Amino acid sequence: MVRPELRGTSLLEELIEFAKTELEPLGVRVAFGACEPHLLPLYIARGQRPYADRNINTPEAGYLIPLVEFHEDLDSLLGVGGAVDDDGRPALPPILQRVLDSDGGAVTSNLLTAREEYLDELRDAFEQVEREEVSAFAGLTEEETRRCVERSNIIECRAGDRVLKQGGVARNMFVVLEGVLEARSDGGEILGVLSAGDTFGEVAFLLEQPRSLDVVAVTDPTRVLSLSEGTVRRMIAEDPVVAAKLLLNLSKMLCYRLLRTNPA
């Protein structure tokens, strides 16, 4: 974990450059890693990509997205390990071919998918979301919604995946597109149930505090839209009218949640 005073500095670029310098003499051509959901746009922009059908749950770091990066042109990997195709010509090793064929695995990113294709997938999900009392994007035009979901990702979760970890410092927000999740206390007590249209993670964003609860997927499939903190904060500074609509909707949703918890 990066110390607070080093966040937003050039540390990441320095670490990536250092790693490449160390790995190149060793002949490393493919590197695997993982990151938290809120860092996906950052790593994708630097040439890494998600690939796994199942994300990782760790006690220490929480929910992680597996990533892969190719340090050389793919043609240079043909025939590695003696891999050949059906005609006997040099081919990519089967494991690398599966990575390339995965199309992002459990993650759909607007940075890796054609923009209209990505938006079409969101439109289908929003049809259900819009039937709720209020949704995160209620009252926004299609173009305003496009700006809100810039650099967002759709993450497919499995039952048991802990999407948010209590104490985590990330401040991205999530909209449930499909499935059911539970908000749980440190002792495992269920404090709330989230379904299509609900949001979570907004408290950490609004209060600029660590995550207060665990949020765990309980159904297969469960899909969530991860909204970049950076995008929303830029919108507040540069597109305040749209930001005000989004934040008002989030405030209304928090009020509805409070009323359901404490009707009095």
Coordinates of C-alpha atoms in Angstrom, one line a residue:
M1 CA 0.0 0.0 0.0
V2 CA 1.3 3.5 -0.9
R3 CA 1.7 5.9 2.0
P4 CA -0.8 8.8 1.9
E5 CA 1.9 11.5 1.3
L6 CA 3.1 9.6 -1.8
R7 CA -0.2 9.1 -3.5
G8 CA -0.6 11.2 -6.6
T9 CA 3.2 11.5 -7.1
S10 CA 5.4 10.0 -9.8
L11 CA 6.1 6.9 -7.6
L12 CA 4.1 4.5 -9.7
E13 CA 5.9 5.5 -12.9
E14 CA 9.2 5.2 -11.1
L15 CA 8.3 1.7 -9.9
I16 CA 7.2 0.6 -13.3
E17 CA 10.3 1.9 -14.9
F18 CA 12.5 0.3 -12.2
A19 CA 10.8 -3.0 -12.7
K20 CA 11.3 -2.9 -16.5
T21 CA 15.0 -2.1 -16.0
E22 CA 15.4 -5.1 -13.6
L23 CA 13.3 -7.5 -15.7
E24 CA 14.7 -6.9 -19.2
P25 CA 18.2 -8.4 -18.5
L26 CA 16.4 -11.5 -17.1
G27 CA 14.6 -12.1 -20.4
V28 CA 11.1 -11.6 -18.8
R29 CA 8.6 -11.1 -21.7
V30 CA 5.3 -11.4 -19.8
A31 CA 4.5 -10.0 -16.4
F32 CA 1.5 -10.8 -14.2
G33 CA 0.1 -8.7 -11.4
A34 CA -3.1 -7.5 -9.8
C35 CA -4.6 -4.2 -8.6
E36 CA -7.7 -2.9 -6.7
P37 CA -10.7 -1.9 -8.9
H38 CA -10.1 1.8 -8.5
L39 CA -6.7 1.5 -10.1
L40 CA -7.8 -0.3 -13.2
P41 CA -7.9 2.8 -15.5
L42 CA -4.4 3.8 -14.4
Y43 CA -2.9 0.4 -15.2
I44 CA -4.8 -0.1 -18.4
A45 CA -3.6 3.2 -19.6
R46 CA 0.0 1.9 -19.0
G47 CA -0.5 -1.2 -21.2
Q48 CA -1.7 -3.7 -18.7
R49 CA -5.0 -5.6 -19.1
P50 CA -7.4 -7.8 -17.1
Y51 CA -7.7 -11.4 -18.2
A52 CA -9.0 -13.7 -15.5
D53 CA -12.5 -15.1 -15.3
R54 CA -12.3 -14.9 -11.5
N55 CA -11.0 -12.0 -9.4
I56 CA -8.9 -12.5 -6.3
N57 CA -9.9 -12.2 -2.6
T58 CA -7.1 -11.5 -0.2
P59 CA -7.2 -10.9 3.5
E60 CA -4.6 -8.2 3.4
A61 CA -5.3 -6.2 0.2
G62 CA -9.0 -7.0 -0.3
Y63 CA -10.5 -7.4 -3.8
L64 CA -7.9 -7.6 -6.6
I65 CA -8.2 -7.7 -10.4
P66 CA -5.5 -10.0 -12.1
L67 CA -3.5 -8.2 -14.8
V68 CA -1.1 -9.1 -17.5
E69 CA 1.5 -7.1 -19.4
F70 CA 3.5 -8.1 -22.5
H71 CA 7.0 -6.6 -22.5
E72 CA 7.6 -7.5 -26.1
D73 CA 5.7 -7.7 -29.4
L74 CA 3.5 -10.8 -29.5
D75 CA 5.2 -12.1 -32.6
S76 CA 8.4 -12.5 -30.5
L77 CA 6.5 -15.0 -28.4
L78 CA 5.6 -17.3 -31.2
G79 CA 7.0 -20.8 -30.8
V80 CA 8.1 -20.2 -27.1
G81 CA 8.1 -23.5 -25.3
G82 CA 7.8 -25.3 -28.7
A83 CA 4.2 -24.2 -29.2
V84 CA 2.9 -24.8 -32.7
D85 CA -0.5 -24.6 -34.4
D86 CA -2.4 -27.4 -36.2
D87 CA -0.3 -26.9 -39.3
G88 CA 3.0 -27.1 -37.4
R89 CA 3.7 -23.4 -37.6
P90 CA 5.1 -21.5 -34.5
A91 CA 2.2 -20.4 -32.3
L92 CA 1.7 -18.6 -29.0
P93 CA 1.9 -20.9 -25.9
P94 CA -1.6 -22.1 -25.0
I95 CA -1.7 -20.2 -21.7
L96 CA -0.9 -16.9 -23.5
Q97 CA -3.5 -17.6 -26.2
R98 CA -6.1 -18.1 -23.5
V99 CA -5.2 -14.8 -21.9
L100 CA -5.6 -13.0 -25.3
D101 CA -8.9 -14.8 -26.0
S102 CA -10.3 -13.9 -22.5
D103 CA -11.5 -10.4 -23.7
G104 CA -10.9 -8.9 -20.3
G105 CA -12.2 -11.9 -18.3
A106 CA -14.4 -10.7 -15.5
V107 CA -13.9 -7.0 -16.3
T108 CA -15.4 -4.9 -19.1
S109 CA -13.6 -1.6 -19.4
N110 CA -14.5 1.3 -21.7
L111 CA -10.7 1.7 -22.2
L112 CA -10.5 -1.7 -23.8
T113 CA -14.0 -2.0 -25.4
A114 CA -15.4 0.0 -28.3
R115 CA -17.3 3.0 -26.7
E116 CA -20.7 2.2 -28.2
E117 CA -20.4 -1.5 -27.3
Y118 CA -19.6 -0.5 -23.8
L119 CA -22.5 1.9 -23.6
D120 CA -24.9 -0.6 -25.1
E121 CA -24.0 -3.0 -22.3
L122 CA -24.7 -0.2 -19.7
R123 CA -28.0 0.7 -21.4
D124 CA -29.3 -2.8 -21.0
A125 CA -28.4 -2.8 -17.3
F126 CA -29.8 0.7 -16.7
E127 CA -33.2 -0.4 -18.0
Q128 CA -33.7 -2.4 -14.8
V129 CA -32.0 0.2 -12.7
E130 CA -34.3 3.0 -13.8
R131 CA -37.3 1.2 -12.4
E132 CA -36.0 1.8 -8.9
E133 CA -37.2 4.7 -6.6
V134 CA -34.2 6.8 -7.6
S135 CA -31.0 5.8 -9.4
A136 CA -27.5 7.3 -9.6
F137 CA -28.2 8.6 -13.1
A138 CA -31.8 9.7 -12.8
G139 CA -32.5 13.0 -14.6
L140 CA -29.2 12.9 -16.6
T141 CA -29.2 13.0 -20.4
E142 CA -27.4 10.2 -22.3
E143 CA -24.5 12.5 -23.0
E144 CA -24.3 13.5 -19.3
T145 CA -24.4 9.8 -18.3
R146 CA -21.5 9.1 -20.8
R147 CA -19.4 11.7 -19.0
C148 CA -20.2 10.2 -15.7
V149 CA -19.1 6.7 -16.7
E150 CA -15.8 7.8 -18.4
R151 CA -13.0 5.5 -17.3
S152 CA -15.5 3.3 -15.5
N153 CA -15.4 -0.5 -15.5
I154 CA -18.0 -3.3 -15.2
I155 CA -16.8 -6.0 -12.9
E156 CA -18.4 -9.5 -12.8
C157 CA -18.2 -10.9 -9.3
R158 CA -18.8 -14.4 -7.9
A159 CA -20.7 -15.3 -4.7
G160 CA -18.3 -14.9 -1.8
D161 CA -16.2 -12.1 -3.5
R162 CA -15.5 -9.3 -1.0
V163 CA -15.8 -6.3 -3.2
L164 CA -15.2 -3.7 -0.4
K165 CA -12.9 -4.3 2.6
Q166 CA -13.5 -2.5 5.8
G167 CA -10.6 0.0 6.4
G168 CA -9.7 0.1 2.7
V169 CA -8.6 3.6 1.5
A170 CA -10.0 3.5 -2.1
R171 CA -12.9 5.9 -2.7
N172 CA -14.4 4.8 -6.0
M173 CA -18.1 4.2 -6.0
F174 CA -20.1 1.3 -7.3
V175 CA -23.6 0.9 -8.8
V176 CA -25.1 -2.6 -8.7
L177 CA -26.1 -3.7 -12.2
E178 CA -27.2 -7.2 -11.5
G179 CA -27.3 -9.6 -8.5
V180 CA -27.2 -9.2 -4.7
L181 CA -24.5 -8.1 -2.3
E182 CA -24.5 -7.8 1.5
A183 CA -23.0 -5.0 3.6
R184 CA -21.5 -6.6 6.7
S185 CA -19.9 -5.5 9.9
D186 CA -16.5 -6.5 11.1
G187 CA -18.1 -9.4 13.0
G188 CA -20.0 -10.6 9.9
E189 CA -23.4 -9.2 10.9
I190 CA -25.5 -8.4 7.8
L191 CA -26.4 -4.7 8.0
G192 CA -27.9 -4.2 4.6
V193 CA -28.7 -5.9 1.3
L194 CA -27.9 -4.3 -2.1
S195 CA -29.5 -5.2 -5.4
A196 CA -29.8 -3.7 -8.9
G197 CA -29.8 0.1 -8.8
D198 CA -28.3 0.4 -5.4
T199 CA -25.0 2.2 -4.8
F200 CA -22.2 1.5 -2.4
G201 CA -18.8 3.1 -1.6
E202 CA -20.3 6.6 -1.8
V203 CA -19.8 7.2 2.0
A204 CA -16.0 6.9 1.7
F205 CA -16.1 9.2 -1.3
L206 CA -18.3 11.9 0.3
L207 CA -16.6 11.8 3.7
E208 CA -13.1 11.1 2.4
Q209 CA -12.7 8.3 5.0
P210 CA -11.7 4.6 4.8
R211 CA -14.4 2.0 4.0
S212 CA -16.7 1.5 7.0
L213 CA -18.0 -2.0 6.1
D214 CA -17.3 -5.1 4.0
V215 CA -19.5 -5.6 1.0
V216 CA -19.7 -9.2 -0.2
A217 CA -21.4 -10.6 -3.4
V218 CA -23.9 -13.4 -2.5
T219 CA -25.3 -14.4 -5.9
D220 CA -23.9 -15.6 -9.3
P221 CA -23.7 -13.6 -11.4
T222 CA -23.3 -10.2 -9.7
R223 CA -22.2 -7.3 -11.8
V224 CA -21.2 -3.8 -10.5
L225 CA -20.2 -0.6 -12.3
S226 CA -17.1 0.9 -10.7
L227 CA -17.0 4.7 -11.0
S228 CA -13.6 6.4 -10.9
E229 CA -13.0 8.8 -8.0
G230 CA -10.8 10.9 -10.3
T231 CA -13.5 11.2 -12.9
V232 CA -16.1 12.3 -10.5
R233 CA -13.8 14.8 -8.8
R234 CA -12.8 16.3 -12.2
M235 CA -16.5 16.5 -13.0
I236 CA -17.1 18.5 -9.8
A237 CA -14.4 21.0 -10.9
E238 CA -15.1 21.1 -14.6
D239 CA -18.7 20.0 -15.1
P240 CA -20.5 21.1 -11.9
V241 CA -24.1 20.9 -13.2
V242 CA -23.8 17.2 -14.1
A243 CA -21.8 16.6 -10.9
A244 CA -24.6 18.2 -8.9
K245 CA -27.2 16.0 -10.4
L246 CA -25.2 12.9 -9.7
L247 CA -24.4 13.9 -6.1
L248 CA -28.0 14.8 -5.4
N249 CA -29.1 11.4 -6.6
L250 CA -26.5 9.7 -4.4
S251 CA -27.8 11.8 -1.4
K252 CA -31.4 10.8 -2.1
M253 CA -30.3 7.1 -2.3
L254 CA -28.6 7.4 1.1
C255 CA -31.7 9.0 2.5
Y256 CA -33.9 6.1 1.2
R257 CA -31.4 3.6 2.7
L258 CA -31.6 5.4 6.1
L259 CA -35.4 5.4 6.0
R260 CA -35.5 1.6 5.2
T261 CA -33.1 1.0 8.1
N262 CA -34.9 3.3 10.6
P263 CA -38.4 4.1 9.4
A264 CA -39.0 6.4 12.5

